[in-house]
Amino acid sequence: MKNILLHMAMMILAAVPVTGAAQGNAVSSQKTIIQTTDSVVIDSITGTAHIKYPISMADIVEGYSNNAIEIGRISKELQIIKADPTLTLHGLTIHGFGSIDGPYKLNEKVARQRTDSLAAFVTNLSDLPDAIITTLSTAEDWENFKQFVEKASADQLPHRNEILRIINGTREPDAKEWLIKSTYPEDYKYLIANCMPQLRRSDYTIKYIKTSHIGVSKSVIVPETTTAAVFVADTVSTQAEKKNSSFLYALRTNMLYDVVLIPNVGIEVYMGKRWTIGLDWFYTWFSSDNRHRYWQAYGGYLTFRRYFGQTSDLRPQTSAFTGHHLGAYVLGLTYDVEWGGKGYQAAKFGFGGGLEYGYSKKIGRKWCLDFTIGVGFQDGEYKEYEPANDGTGHYIWLSTKKRHWWGPTKAEVSLKWLLGVKKGGKR
């Protein structure tokens, strides 16, 4: 839904001519008609979230510091509004602030990126339309920095008055910060430890509309010869029921295969209740007849997984793909491997399966690193051969053997890209 349509429904009960089943009785006296109107109040909720970021990062890491609690405040307020049928969400404004330490240009860029990151996170978190979200950013919050210095005691900031004169001066922000830092280093250390963390924050304002229905009596004169009917309209909720579902999935590649020149790609789809199904495919077909070298293989895995990491009520879309996990898989593959000596070629497509354990860790807002090991069996036939050294390019068949392998049959260090397609009905 891209727009919120604010409805002020006025349901008027009137005397109108009708026919058929809707006919009423003829009236000749004055009738009182009940007219329903809406009382609308616009209000807002304000708050502050102190989101912490790893150094040089703008993406929100939910498990970092107290971020889950801080974001939970915004989520809780939004959920309260959504749960109340008399309330309609009107807008969400997020204003990000940075501290005064560091180059102004860098702070300006980071403040904007982190504000947009929080807005995107909350949008995904609460399934909000982009149209109602406004983002603002202030590179360096000198106003609150000044207020902190004014309230500090002489013991805390021995050069408080001198620092205030610098703050109130006409120098550029970078020049002010450098002068305070270089002239009063001990005071600056106190400010770094006690003031700067408070300045790095995001203020949010949630605007909503509260609608209540009020019945108003109104006298209407109905002519004596008119046939009339009085209809009582049902109350219409100002916030329609919302129906939403999401198709959540992750694309991935096993970097262990990539390193040995076996390109591969996989997809993992979230099925609900922290269950996923994954399909991986690998393919490589390198050969050089002149040197009798072959590096050929293709096949894939079908995997069912159950994740056991910490469930996040704030963002189930991504927490569903992270943490410890157990699974079962089946595999199929064929191959032809020879590197200047004895070669091994699958006589037919081989199959196998097993159980796996792994751990998936978020390394960014939409990225995970997954470590998995699987143990099971692999069955199939393969041929042993040697390349002829007579210059004909022929190969000498040595034997055909059966493979019944029990042991490790799967190893992954996969990079996963978390994605999702939202499906939403009208609000």
JSON list of C-alpha atoms in Angstrom, two decimals, residues 208-331:
[
{"chain": "A", "resi": 208, "resn": "TYR", "atom": "CA", "xyz": [-1.76, 8.85, 14.25]},
{"chain": "A", "resi": 209, "resn": "ILE", "atom": "CA", "xyz": [-5.44, 9.72, 13.88]},
{"chain": "A", "resi": 210, "resn": "LYS", "atom": "CA", "xyz": [-7.98, 8.72, 16.50]},
{"chain": "A", "resi": 211, "resn": "THR", "atom": "CA", "xyz": [-11.54, 8.44, 15.21]},
{"chain": "A", "resi": 212, "resn": "SER", "atom": "CA", "xyz": [-14.62, 8.08, 17.42]},
{"chain": "A", "resi": 213, "resn": "HIS", "atom": "CA", "xyz": [-18.21, 7.80, 16.19]},
{"chain": "A", "resi": 214, "resn": "ILE", "atom": "CA", "xyz": [-20.80, 10.21, 17.63]},
{"chain": "A", "resi": 215, "resn": "GLY", "atom": "CA", "xyz": [-24.57, 10.00, 17.00]},
{"chain": "A", "resi": 216, "resn": "VAL", "atom": "CA", "xyz": [-26.30, 13.37, 16.43]},
{"chain": "A", "resi": 217, "resn": "SER", "atom": "CA", "xyz": [-30.13, 13.74, 16.49]},
{"chain": "A", "resi": 218, "resn": "LYS", "atom": "CA", "xyz": [-31.68, 15.81, 13.73]},
{"chain": "A", "resi": 219, "resn": "SER", "atom": "CA", "xyz": [-35.38, 16.46, 12.97]},
{"chain": "A", "resi": 220, "resn": "VAL", "atom": "CA", "xyz": [-36.50, 15.99, 9.38]},
{"chain": "A", "resi": 221, "resn": "ILE", "atom": "CA", "xyz": [-40.02, 16.78, 8.12]},
{"chain": "A", "resi": 222, "resn": "VAL", "atom": "CA", "xyz": [-41.42, 13.97, 5.94]},
{"chain": "A", "resi": 223, "resn": "PRO", "atom": "CA", "xyz": [-44.50, 14.81, 3.80]},
{"chain": "A", "resi": 224, "resn": "GLU", "atom": "CA", "xyz": [-47.70, 12.91, 4.67]},
{"chain": "A", "resi": 225, "resn": "THR", "atom": "CA", "xyz": [-48.02, 11.14, 1.31]},
{"chain": "A", "resi": 226, "resn": "THR", "atom": "CA", "xyz": [-44.43, 10.02, 1.05]},
{"chain": "A", "resi": 227, "resn": "THR", "atom": "CA", "xyz": [-43.51, 6.38, 1.57]},
{"chain": "A", "resi": 228, "resn": "ALA", "atom": "CA", "xyz": [-40.22, 6.22, 3.47]},
{"chain": "A", "resi": 229, "resn": "ALA", "atom": "CA", "xyz": [-37.87, 3.73, 5.01]},
{"chain": "A", "resi": 230, "resn": "VAL", "atom": "CA", "xyz": [-35.23, 4.31, 7.66]},
{"chain": "A", "resi": 231, "resn": "PHE", "atom": "CA", "xyz": [-31.96, 2.37, 7.29]},
{"chain": "A", "resi": 232, "resn": "VAL", "atom": "CA", "xyz": [-29.43, 1.99, 10.09]},
{"chain": "A", "resi": 233, "resn": "ALA", "atom": "CA", "xyz": [-25.90, 1.94, 8.73]},
{"chain": "A", "resi": 234, "resn": "ASP", "atom": "CA", "xyz": [-23.20, -0.23, 10.26]},
{"chain": "A", "resi": 235, "resn": "THR", "atom": "CA", "xyz": [-20.25, 1.44, 11.88]},
{"chain": "A", "resi": 236, "resn": "VAL", "atom": "CA", "xyz": [-17.29, 1.55, 9.51]},
{"chain": "A", "resi": 237, "resn": "SER", "atom": "CA", "xyz": [-13.88, 1.09, 11.03]},
{"chain": "A", "resi": 238, "resn": "THR", "atom": "CA", "xyz": [-11.35, 3.72, 10.02]},
{"chain": "A", "resi": 239, "resn": "GLN", "atom": "CA", "xyz": [-8.64, 1.13, 9.88]},
{"chain": "A", "resi": 240, "resn": "ALA", "atom": "CA", "xyz": [-9.48, -1.77, 7.60]},
{"chain": "A", "resi": 241, "resn": "GLU", "atom": "CA", "xyz": [-8.15, -5.20, 8.26]},
{"chain": "A", "resi": 242, "resn": "LYS", "atom": "CA", "xyz": [-4.78, -5.72, 6.68]},
{"chain": "A", "resi": 243, "resn": "LYS", "atom": "CA", "xyz": [-3.77, -8.94, 5.06]},
{"chain": "A", "resi": 244, "resn": "ASN", "atom": "CA", "xyz": [-0.12, -9.50, 4.45]},
{"chain": "A", "resi": 245, "resn": "SER", "atom": "CA", "xyz": [2.16, -12.35, 3.68]},
{"chain": "A", "resi": 246, "resn": "SER", "atom": "CA", "xyz": [5.74, -12.54, 2.56]},
{"chain": "A", "resi": 247, "resn": "PHE", "atom": "CA", "xyz": [7.85, -14.80, 0.39]},
{"chain": "A", "resi": 248, "resn": "LEU", "atom": "CA", "xyz": [11.19, -14.87, 2.19]},
{"chain": "A", "resi": 249, "resn": "TYR", "atom": "CA", "xyz": [14.26, -16.48, 0.72]},
{"chain": "A", "resi": 250, "resn": "ALA", "atom": "CA", "xyz": [18.05, -16.31, 0.54]},
{"chain": "A", "resi": 251, "resn": "LEU", "atom": "CA", "xyz": [20.45, -16.76, -2.37]},
{"chain": "A", "resi": 252, "resn": "ARG", "atom": "CA", "xyz": [23.77, -18.38, -1.53]},
{"chain": "A", "resi": 253, "resn": "THR", "atom": "CA", "xyz": [27.03, -19.75, -2.87]},
{"chain": "A", "resi": 254, "resn": "ASN", "atom": "CA", "xyz": [29.37, -22.27, -1.25]},
{"chain": "A", "resi": 255, "resn": "MET", "atom": "CA", "xyz": [32.75, -20.53, -1.26]},
{"chain": "A", "resi": 256, "resn": "LEU", "atom": "CA", "xyz": [34.62, -23.81, -0.69]},
{"chain": "A", "resi": 257, "resn": "TYR", "atom": "CA", "xyz": [33.40, -24.98, -4.11]},
{"chain": "A", "resi": 258, "resn": "ASP", "atom": "CA", "xyz": [34.16, -21.58, -5.63]},
{"chain": "A", "resi": 259, "resn": "VAL", "atom": "CA", "xyz": [37.79, -21.80, -4.43]},
{"chain": "A", "resi": 260, "resn": "VAL", "atom": "CA", "xyz": [38.32, -25.14, -6.24]},
{"chain": "A", "resi": 261, "resn": "LEU", "atom": "CA", "xyz": [36.72, -23.75, -9.43]},
{"chain": "A", "resi": 262, "resn": "ILE", "atom": "CA", "xyz": [33.32, -25.38, -9.10]},
{"chain": "A", "resi": 263, "resn": "PRO", "atom": "CA", "xyz": [30.80, -22.57, -9.65]},
{"chain": "A", "resi": 264, "resn": "ASN", "atom": "CA", "xyz": [27.62, -23.05, -7.66]},
{"chain": "A", "resi": 265, "resn": "VAL", "atom": "CA", "xyz": [24.46, -21.27, -6.63]},
{"chain": "A", "resi": 266, "resn": "GLY", "atom": "CA", "xyz": [21.66, -22.08, -4.21]},
{"chain": "A", "resi": 267, "resn": "ILE", "atom": "CA", "xyz": [18.35, -20.80, -2.93]},
{"chain": "A", "resi": 268, "resn": "GLU", "atom": "CA", "xyz": [16.89, -21.28, 0.55]},
{"chain": "A", "resi": 269, "resn": "VAL", "atom": "CA", "xyz": [13.18, -20.58, 1.08]},
{"chain": "A", "resi": 270, "resn": "TYR", "atom": "CA", "xyz": [11.53, -19.86, 4.43]},
{"chain": "A", "resi": 271, "resn": "MET", "atom": "CA", "xyz": [8.50, -22.11, 5.00]},
{"chain": "A", "resi": 272, "resn": "GLY", "atom": "CA", "xyz": [7.47, -20.81, 8.44]},
{"chain": "A", "resi": 273, "resn": "LYS", "atom": "CA", "xyz": [8.20, -21.73, 12.06]},
{"chain": "A", "resi": 274, "resn": "ARG", "atom": "CA", "xyz": [11.94, -21.47, 11.32]},
{"chain": "A", "resi": 275, "resn": "TRP", "atom": "CA", "xyz": [11.87, -24.28, 8.74]},
{"chain": "A", "resi": 276, "resn": "THR", "atom": "CA", "xyz": [13.54, -23.78, 5.35]},
{"chain": "A", "resi": 277, "resn": "ILE", "atom": "CA", "xyz": [14.00, -25.78, 2.18]},
{"chain": "A", "resi": 278, "resn": "GLY", "atom": "CA", "xyz": [17.11, -25.30, 0.06]},
{"chain": "A", "resi": 279, "resn": "LEU", "atom": "CA", "xyz": [18.26, -26.33, -3.40]},
{"chain": "A", "resi": 280, "resn": "ASP", "atom": "CA", "xyz": [21.93, -26.03, -4.45]},
{"chain": "A", "resi": 281, "resn": "TRP", "atom": "CA", "xyz": [23.43, -26.73, -7.89]},
{"chain": "A", "resi": 282, "resn": "PHE", "atom": "CA", "xyz": [27.07, -26.88, -8.96]},
{"chain": "A", "resi": 283, "resn": "TYR", "atom": "CA", "xyz": [28.55, -27.27, -12.43]},
{"chain": "A", "resi": 284, "resn": "THR", "atom": "CA", "xyz": [32.04, -27.22, -13.90]},
{"chain": "A", "resi": 285, "resn": "TRP", "atom": "CA", "xyz": [33.34, -28.72, -17.16]},
{"chain": "A", "resi": 286, "resn": "PHE", "atom": "CA", "xyz": [37.00, -27.92, -17.64]},
{"chain": "A", "resi": 287, "resn": "SER", "atom": "CA", "xyz": [39.11, -30.21, -19.88]},
{"chain": "A", "resi": 288, "resn": "SER", "atom": "CA", "xyz": [42.32, -30.26, -21.90]},
{"chain": "A", "resi": 289, "resn": "ASP", "atom": "CA", "xyz": [42.82, -33.29, -24.13]},
{"chain": "A", "resi": 290, "resn": "ASN", "atom": "CA", "xyz": [46.37, -32.26, -25.08]},
{"chain": "A", "resi": 291, "resn": "ARG", "atom": "CA", "xyz": [47.50, -32.65, -21.50]},
{"chain": "A", "resi": 292, "resn": "HIS", "atom": "CA", "xyz": [45.00, -35.34, -20.51]},
{"chain": "A", "resi": 293, "resn": "ARG", "atom": "CA", "xyz": [43.42, -33.23, -17.81]},
{"chain": "A", "resi": 294, "resn": "TYR", "atom": "CA", "xyz": [39.77, -33.21, -16.82]},
{"chain": "A", "resi": 295, "resn": "TRP", "atom": "CA", "xyz": [37.99, -31.40, -14.04]},
{"chain": "A", "resi": 296, "resn": "GLN", "atom": "CA", "xyz": [34.31, -32.05, -14.60]},
{"chain": "A", "resi": 297, "resn": "ALA", "atom": "CA", "xyz": [31.46, -32.33, -12.12]},
{"chain": "A", "resi": 298, "resn": "TYR", "atom": "CA", "xyz": [27.87, -31.36, -11.75]},
{"chain": "A", "resi": 299, "resn": "GLY", "atom": "CA", "xyz": [25.10, -32.15, -9.28]},
{"chain": "A", "resi": 300, "resn": "GLY", "atom": "CA", "xyz": [23.26, -30.69, -6.33]},
{"chain": "A", "resi": 301, "resn": "TYR", "atom": "CA", "xyz": [21.72, -30.90, -2.87]},
{"chain": "A", "resi": 302, "resn": "LEU", "atom": "CA", "xyz": [18.15, -30.73, -1.62]},
{"chain": "A", "resi": 303, "resn": "THR", "atom": "CA", "xyz": [18.12, -29.68, 2.04]},
{"chain": "A", "resi": 304, "resn": "PHE", "atom": "CA", "xyz": [15.54, -29.29, 4.80]},
{"chain": "A", "resi": 305, "resn": "ARG", "atom": "CA", "xyz": [16.65, -27.22, 7.80]},
{"chain": "A", "resi": 306, "resn": "ARG", "atom": "CA", "xyz": [15.36, -26.18, 11.21]},
{"chain": "A", "resi": 307, "resn": "TYR", "atom": "CA", "xyz": [16.99, -23.13, 12.78]},
{"chain": "A", "resi": 308, "resn": "PHE", "atom": "CA", "xyz": [17.47, -22.88, 16.55]},
{"chain": "A", "resi": 309, "resn": "GLY", "atom": "CA", "xyz": [19.07, -19.46, 16.91]},
{"chain": "A", "resi": 310, "resn": "GLN", "atom": "CA", "xyz": [17.58, -16.75, 19.10]},
{"chain": "A", "resi": 311, "resn": "THR", "atom": "CA", "xyz": [14.17, -15.86, 17.70]},
{"chain": "A", "resi": 312, "resn": "SER", "atom": "CA", "xyz": [13.68, -12.16, 17.08]},
{"chain": "A", "resi": 313, "resn": "ASP", "atom": "CA", "xyz": [10.13, -10.87, 17.44]},
{"chain": "A", "resi": 314, "resn": "LEU", "atom": "CA", "xyz": [11.38, -7.65, 15.93]},
{"chain": "A", "resi": 315, "resn": "ARG", "atom": "CA", "xyz": [12.51, -9.05, 12.62]},
{"chain": "A", "resi": 316, "resn": "PRO", "atom": "CA", "xyz": [11.52, -12.65, 11.90]},
{"chain": "A", "resi": 317, "resn": "GLN", "atom": "CA", "xyz": [12.30, -12.20, 8.20]},
{"chain": "A", "resi": 318, "resn": "THR", "atom": "CA", "xyz": [16.05, -12.37, 8.78]},
{"chain": "A", "resi": 319, "resn": "SER", "atom": "CA", "xyz": [16.31, -14.09, 12.18]},
{"chain": "A", "resi": 320, "resn": "ALA", "atom": "CA", "xyz": [14.64, -17.11, 10.57]},
{"chain": "A", "resi": 321, "resn": "PHE", "atom": "CA", "xyz": [17.82, -17.69, 8.54]},
{"chain": "A", "resi": 322, "resn": "THR", "atom": "CA", "xyz": [20.35, -17.23, 11.35]},
{"chain": "A", "resi": 323, "resn": "GLY", "atom": "CA", "xyz": [21.71, -19.14, 14.32]},
{"chain": "A", "resi": 324, "resn": "HIS", "atom": "CA", "xyz": [22.37, -22.85, 14.89]},
{"chain": "A", "resi": 325, "resn": "HIS", "atom": "CA", "xyz": [20.56, -25.25, 12.58]},
{"chain": "A", "resi": 326, "resn": "LEU", "atom": "CA", "xyz": [20.08, -28.97, 11.97]},
{"chain": "A", "resi": 327, "resn": "GLY", "atom": "CA", "xyz": [18.96, -30.54, 8.73]},
{"chain": "A", "resi": 328, "resn": "ALA", "atom": "CA", "xyz": [18.71, -33.49, 6.40]},
{"chain": "A", "resi": 329, "resn": "TYR", "atom": "CA", "xyz": [19.76, -33.58, 2.75]},
{"chain": "A", "resi": 330, "resn": "VAL", "atom": "CA", "xyz": [19.89, -35.71, -0.36]},
{"chain": "A", "resi": 331, "resn": "LEU", "atom": "CA", "xyz": [22.52, -35.30, -3.05]}
]
